[in-house]
């Protein structure tokens, strides 16, 4: 999957709203690589959410400064007191459906076109479905993240709500069962418990034969990997 190209593909009547989240941020990469594709998808209501510290760094470390911020998109940084803001999500909303990408790519040149990154694409229409429930879960998470936003960012949220009221409906059951029996869910923090605990709950009655873990970074003592091992009790673990 070449993520920017996927983002640029229209579906139905296109997408009027796009919300992008990132930890690291390079304004030049966002504006030259991803933003043109977002605009090509039909979006005129665009919000970029990035970690506050990383946004400040991008504005002060000598990198190319943004030229389209405030014109083509709005920027929001969750308060540093809330901890590192680390999700990588692209949510596209239209009048007849929506699409979400959840993956590992930051809004940087390396993340968008250089690195080996992963992403999953989930699309839905306006009729209720497991995929729609997933997309609505993402929307509610992003809306909570933007809860303290003001000005153009708050206006963008209200504008999207008015044009896609279906996406604002309660999610109900977070974990959805697909026709083939597999499960689909969006877990984020904050929540009733940690992501690992909620994930493990879904596998409580399942024997995990093989756990495959992909990550560029690890704790010095592999604490996170040990937590996965303890929670899931796999017969074998592959680390990539």
Tab-separated table of C-alpha atoms in Angstrom:
chain	number	residue	atom	x	y	z
A	1	UNK	CA	0.000	0.000	0.000
A	2	UNK	CA	1.340	3.432	-0.964
A	3	UNK	CA	-0.547	5.389	1.664
A	4	UNK	CA	-0.700	8.868	0.056
A	5	UNK	CA	-2.032	7.389	-3.201
A	6	UNK	CA	-4.698	5.442	-1.314
A	7	UNK	CA	-5.759	8.616	0.502
A	8	UNK	CA	-6.191	10.422	-2.824
A	9	UNK	CA	-8.641	7.894	-4.284
A	10	UNK	CA	-12.204	9.136	-4.220
A	11	UNK	CA	-15.060	6.966	-3.060
A	12	UNK	CA	-18.625	7.787	-4.071
A	13	UNK	CA	-19.073	11.551	-3.962
A	14	UNK	CA	-15.700	12.012	-2.318
A	15	UNK	CA	-14.741	13.057	1.196
A	16	UNK	CA	-15.453	16.545	2.520
A	17	UNK	CA	-13.491	16.142	5.778
A	18	UNK	CA	-10.116	14.616	6.611
A	19	UNK	CA	-8.501	14.344	10.047
A	20	UNK	CA	-4.853	13.242	10.218
A	21	UNK	CA	-2.979	12.358	13.400
A	22	UNK	CA	0.767	11.988	13.848
A	23	UNK	CA	3.501	11.957	16.471
A	24	UNK	CA	6.442	13.281	14.462
A	25	UNK	CA	5.724	16.008	11.923
A	26	UNK	CA	7.450	17.599	8.950
A	27	UNK	CA	5.305	20.372	7.526
A	28	UNK	CA	6.987	20.245	4.125
A	29	UNK	CA	6.329	16.495	3.799
A	30	UNK	CA	2.722	16.897	4.890
A	31	UNK	CA	2.061	19.792	2.516
A	32	UNK	CA	3.892	18.372	-0.497
A	33	UNK	CA	3.119	14.652	-0.201
A	34	UNK	CA	-0.083	14.045	1.751
A	35	UNK	CA	-2.066	17.281	1.520
A	36	UNK	CA	-2.388	17.217	-2.321
A	37	UNK	CA	-3.853	13.715	-2.091
A	38	UNK	CA	-6.271	14.794	0.632
A	39	UNK	CA	-7.429	17.688	-1.545
A	40	UNK	CA	-7.768	15.332	-4.524
A	41	UNK	CA	-10.142	13.182	-2.488
A	42	UNK	CA	-12.513	16.160	-2.289
A	43	UNK	CA	-11.742	17.398	1.212
A	44	UNK	CA	-11.911	21.093	2.038
A	45	UNK	CA	-12.268	20.612	5.802
A	46	UNK	CA	-8.886	19.332	6.996
A	47	UNK	CA	-7.417	19.036	10.496
A	48	UNK	CA	-3.920	17.852	11.401
A	49	UNK	CA	-3.417	16.654	14.989
A	50	UNK	CA	0.198	16.215	16.079
A	51	UNK	CA	2.087	15.881	19.333
A	52	UNK	CA	2.486	19.388	20.728
A	53	UNK	CA	6.219	19.029	21.404
A	54	UNK	CA	6.958	17.624	17.963
A	55	UNK	CA	4.951	20.386	16.285
A	56	UNK	CA	6.884	23.007	18.208
A	57	UNK	CA	10.147	21.328	17.247
A	58	UNK	CA	9.170	21.392	13.559
A	59	UNK	CA	8.542	25.123	13.822
A	60	UNK	CA	11.832	25.910	15.538
A	61	UNK	CA	14.538	23.503	14.335
A	62	UNK	CA	15.240	25.127	10.982
A	63	UNK	CA	12.943	22.846	8.993
A	64	UNK	CA	10.822	24.270	6.192
A	65	UNK	CA	7.957	26.224	7.740
A	66	UNK	CA	4.344	25.586	6.716
A	67	UNK	CA	2.921	27.681	3.903
A	68	UNK	CA	-0.647	26.331	3.748
A	69	UNK	CA	-1.413	26.133	7.460
A	70	UNK	CA	-4.438	28.272	8.221
A	71	UNK	CA	-5.508	28.280	4.579
A	72	UNK	CA	-5.918	24.637	3.553
A	73	UNK	CA	-5.803	22.976	6.971
A	74	UNK	CA	-5.897	23.621	10.708
A	75	UNK	CA	-3.431	22.301	13.301
A	76	UNK	CA	-4.132	21.052	16.808
A	77	UNK	CA	-1.745	19.770	19.470
A	78	UNK	CA	-3.160	17.914	22.477
A	79	UNK	CA	-1.699	19.370	25.695
A	80	UNK	CA	1.678	17.974	26.724
A	81	UNK	CA	0.216	17.215	30.145
A	82	UNK	CA	-1.820	14.435	28.517
A	83	UNK	CA	1.380	12.557	27.624
A	84	UNK	CA	2.890	11.776	24.240
A	85	UNK	CA	0.366	11.824	21.416
A	86	UNK	CA	1.366	8.841	19.311
A	87	UNK	CA	-1.494	7.557	17.052
A	88	UNK	CA	-1.204	7.547	13.265
A	89	UNK	CA	-4.721	7.772	11.831
A	90	UNK	CA	-6.264	9.238	8.694
A	91	UNK	CA	-10.049	9.577	8.839
A	92	UNK	CA	-11.897	10.673	5.693
A	93	UNK	CA	-15.602	11.514	5.939
A	94	UNK	CA	-18.119	12.040	3.136
A	95	UNK	CA	-21.872	12.361	2.748
A	96	UNK	CA	-22.262	8.748	1.604
A	97	UNK	CA	-19.556	7.013	3.613
A	98	UNK	CA	-16.188	7.222	5.297
A	99	UNK	CA	-12.768	5.635	5.276
A	100	UNK	CA	-10.074	5.269	7.917
A	101	UNK	CA	-6.434	4.258	7.766
A	102	UNK	CA	-4.771	3.132	11.003
A	103	UNK	CA	-1.074	2.399	10.763
A	104	UNK	CA	2.468	3.251	11.737
A	105	UNK	CA	3.395	6.139	9.425
A	106	UNK	CA	4.155	9.592	10.807
A	107	UNK	CA	3.453	12.709	8.732
A	108	UNK	CA	7.110	12.879	7.684
A	109	UNK	CA	8.895	12.198	4.416
A	110	UNK	CA	10.284	8.932	5.786
A	111	UNK	CA	6.903	7.850	7.112
A	112	UNK	CA	4.929	8.703	3.982
A	113	UNK	CA	7.292	7.533	1.226
A	114	UNK	CA	10.556	6.230	2.686
A	115	UNK	CA	10.102	3.694	5.446
A	116	UNK	CA	8.536	0.255	5.440
A	117	UNK	CA	5.254	1.086	7.187
A	118	UNK	CA	2.009	-0.768	7.753
A	119	UNK	CA	-1.615	0.409	7.586
A	120	UNK	CA	-5.081	-1.072	7.567
A	121	UNK	CA	-7.905	0.499	5.557
A	122	UNK	CA	-11.513	0.255	6.753
A	123	UNK	CA	-14.328	1.735	4.647
A	124	UNK	CA	-18.035	2.005	5.319
A	125	UNK	CA	-21.253	3.484	3.977
A	126	UNK	CA	-23.959	5.299	5.917
A	127	UNK	CA	-25.895	2.114	6.710
A	128	UNK	CA	-25.090	0.361	10.011
A	129	UNK	CA	-22.427	-2.334	9.732
A	130	UNK	CA	-19.437	-3.660	11.709
A	131	UNK	CA	-17.138	-1.515	9.574
A	132	UNK	CA	-19.255	1.557	10.217
A	133	UNK	CA	-19.060	0.900	13.972
A	134	UNK	CA	-15.264	0.808	13.691
A	135	UNK	CA	-15.186	4.108	11.793
A	136	UNK	CA	-17.545	5.721	14.314
A	137	UNK	CA	-15.255	4.547	17.134
A	138	UNK	CA	-12.386	6.361	15.439
A	139	UNK	CA	-14.492	9.504	15.032
A	140	UNK	CA	-15.499	9.541	18.701
A	141	UNK	CA	-11.872	9.091	19.749
A	142	UNK	CA	-10.728	11.981	17.557
A	143	UNK	CA	-13.619	14.159	18.700
A	144	UNK	CA	-12.589	13.571	22.326
A	145	UNK	CA	-9.000	14.400	21.403
A	146	UNK	CA	-10.198	17.684	19.909
A	147	UNK	CA	-12.492	18.419	22.826
A	148	UNK	CA	-10.456	21.381	24.102
A	149	UNK	CA	-9.849	22.842	20.642
A	150	UNK	CA	-11.037	26.324	19.757
A	151	UNK	CA	-11.284	28.510	16.684
A	152	UNK	CA	-10.807	26.926	13.271
A	153	UNK	CA	-10.287	23.407	14.648
A	154	UNK	CA	-13.522	23.498	16.645
A	155	UNK	CA	-15.345	24.921	13.635
A	156	UNK	CA	-14.022	22.048	11.516
A	157	UNK	CA	-15.399	19.469	13.957
A	158	UNK	CA	-18.835	21.104	14.019
A	159	UNK	CA	-18.816	21.431	10.212
A	160	UNK	CA	-18.122	17.701	9.849
A	161	UNK	CA	-20.811	16.751	12.375
A	162	UNK	CA	-23.442	18.750	10.499
A	163	UNK	CA	-22.668	16.987	7.220
A	164	UNK	CA	-22.272	13.439	8.499
A	165	UNK	CA	-24.653	13.054	11.418
A	166	UNK	CA	-24.571	9.266	11.075
A	167	UNK	CA	-20.958	9.163	12.221
A	168	UNK	CA	-21.799	10.891	15.508
A	169	UNK	CA	-24.214	8.170	16.676
A	170	UNK	CA	-23.163	6.062	19.696
A	171	UNK	CA	-21.030	3.037	18.898
A	172	UNK	CA	-22.644	0.579	21.289
A	173	UNK	CA	-20.703	-2.673	21.128
A	174	UNK	CA	-17.040	-1.776	20.553
A	175	UNK	CA	-15.990	-5.227	19.366
A	176	UNK	CA	-17.733	-6.192	16.136
A	177	UNK	CA	-18.069	-9.721	14.732
A	178	UNK	CA	-17.505	-9.972	10.971
A	179	UNK	CA	-19.332	-12.516	8.741
A	180	UNK	CA	-16.317	-14.856	8.809
A	181	UNK	CA	-16.315	-14.869	12.612
A	182	UNK	CA	-13.262	-12.642	13.026
A	183	UNK	CA	-13.358	-9.635	15.345
A	184	UNK	CA	-12.969	-5.953	14.514
A	185	UNK	CA	-12.416	-3.245	17.118
A	186	UNK	CA	-10.682	0.087	17.677
A	187	UNK	CA	-8.848	0.350	21.001
A	188	UNK	CA	-7.338	3.633	22.147
A	189	UNK	CA	-6.354	5.369	25.349
A	190	UNK	CA	-7.700	6.686	27.550
A	191	UNK	CA	-10.204	3.888	28.074
A	192	UNK	CA	-11.642	1.680	30.771
A	193	UNK	CA	-8.312	-0.185	30.806
A	194	UNK	CA	-5.089	-0.396	28.807
A	195	UNK	CA	-5.007	-1.470	25.169
A	196	UNK	CA	-3.228	-4.743	25.947
A	197	UNK	CA	-5.751	-5.678	28.619
A	198	UNK	CA	-8.699	-5.003	26.318
A	199	UNK	CA	-7.026	-6.934	23.500
A	200	UNK	CA	-6.278	-9.891	25.754
A	201	UNK	CA	-9.898	-9.988	26.946
A	202	UNK	CA	-10.975	-10.863	23.407
A	203	UNK	CA	-8.615	-13.852	23.396
A	204	UNK	CA	-9.417	-15.127	26.876
A	205	UNK	CA	-10.862	-18.394	25.553
A	206	UNK	CA	-8.405	-18.775	22.679
A	207	UNK	CA	-5.142	-20.679	22.576
A	208	UNK	CA	-2.508	-18.461	20.979
A	209	UNK	CA	-0.140	-20.702	19.057
A	210	UNK	CA	2.035	-17.990	17.541
A	211	UNK	CA	2.513	-14.323	18.371
A	212	UNK	CA	4.200	-12.125	15.771
A	213	UNK	CA	5.373	-8.723	17.013
A	214	UNK	CA	6.600	-5.987	14.658
A	215	UNK	CA	8.223	-2.868	16.147
A	216	UNK	CA	11.201	-0.577	15.493
A	217	UNK	CA	11.656	0.143	19.216
A	218	UNK	CA	11.832	-1.991	22.358
A	219	UNK	CA	12.205	-1.495	26.092
A	220	UNK	CA	15.759	-2.183	27.249
A	221	UNK	CA	14.449	-5.100	29.322
A	222	UNK	CA	11.755	-6.141	26.797
A	223	UNK	CA	9.075	-5.296	29.377
A	224	UNK	CA	6.352	-4.769	26.774
A	225	UNK	CA	7.155	-8.047	25.060
A	226	UNK	CA	7.074	-9.805	28.414
A	227	UNK	CA	3.663	-8.233	29.127
A	228	UNK	CA	2.359	-9.605	25.827
A	229	UNK	CA	3.769	-13.029	26.655
A	230	UNK	CA	2.155	-13.009	30.093
A	231	UNK	CA	-1.234	-11.829	28.829
A	232	UNK	CA	-1.550	-14.022	25.734
A	233	UNK	CA	0.570	-17.047	26.685
A	234	UNK	CA	1.623	-17.905	23.137
A	235	UNK	CA	3.341	-21.166	22.343
A	236	UNK	CA	5.879	-19.332	20.162
A	237	UNK	CA	6.869	-15.679	19.649
A	238	UNK	CA	8.369	-14.187	16.488
A	239	UNK	CA	9.936	-10.736	16.829
A	240	UNK	CA	10.478	-8.684	13.667
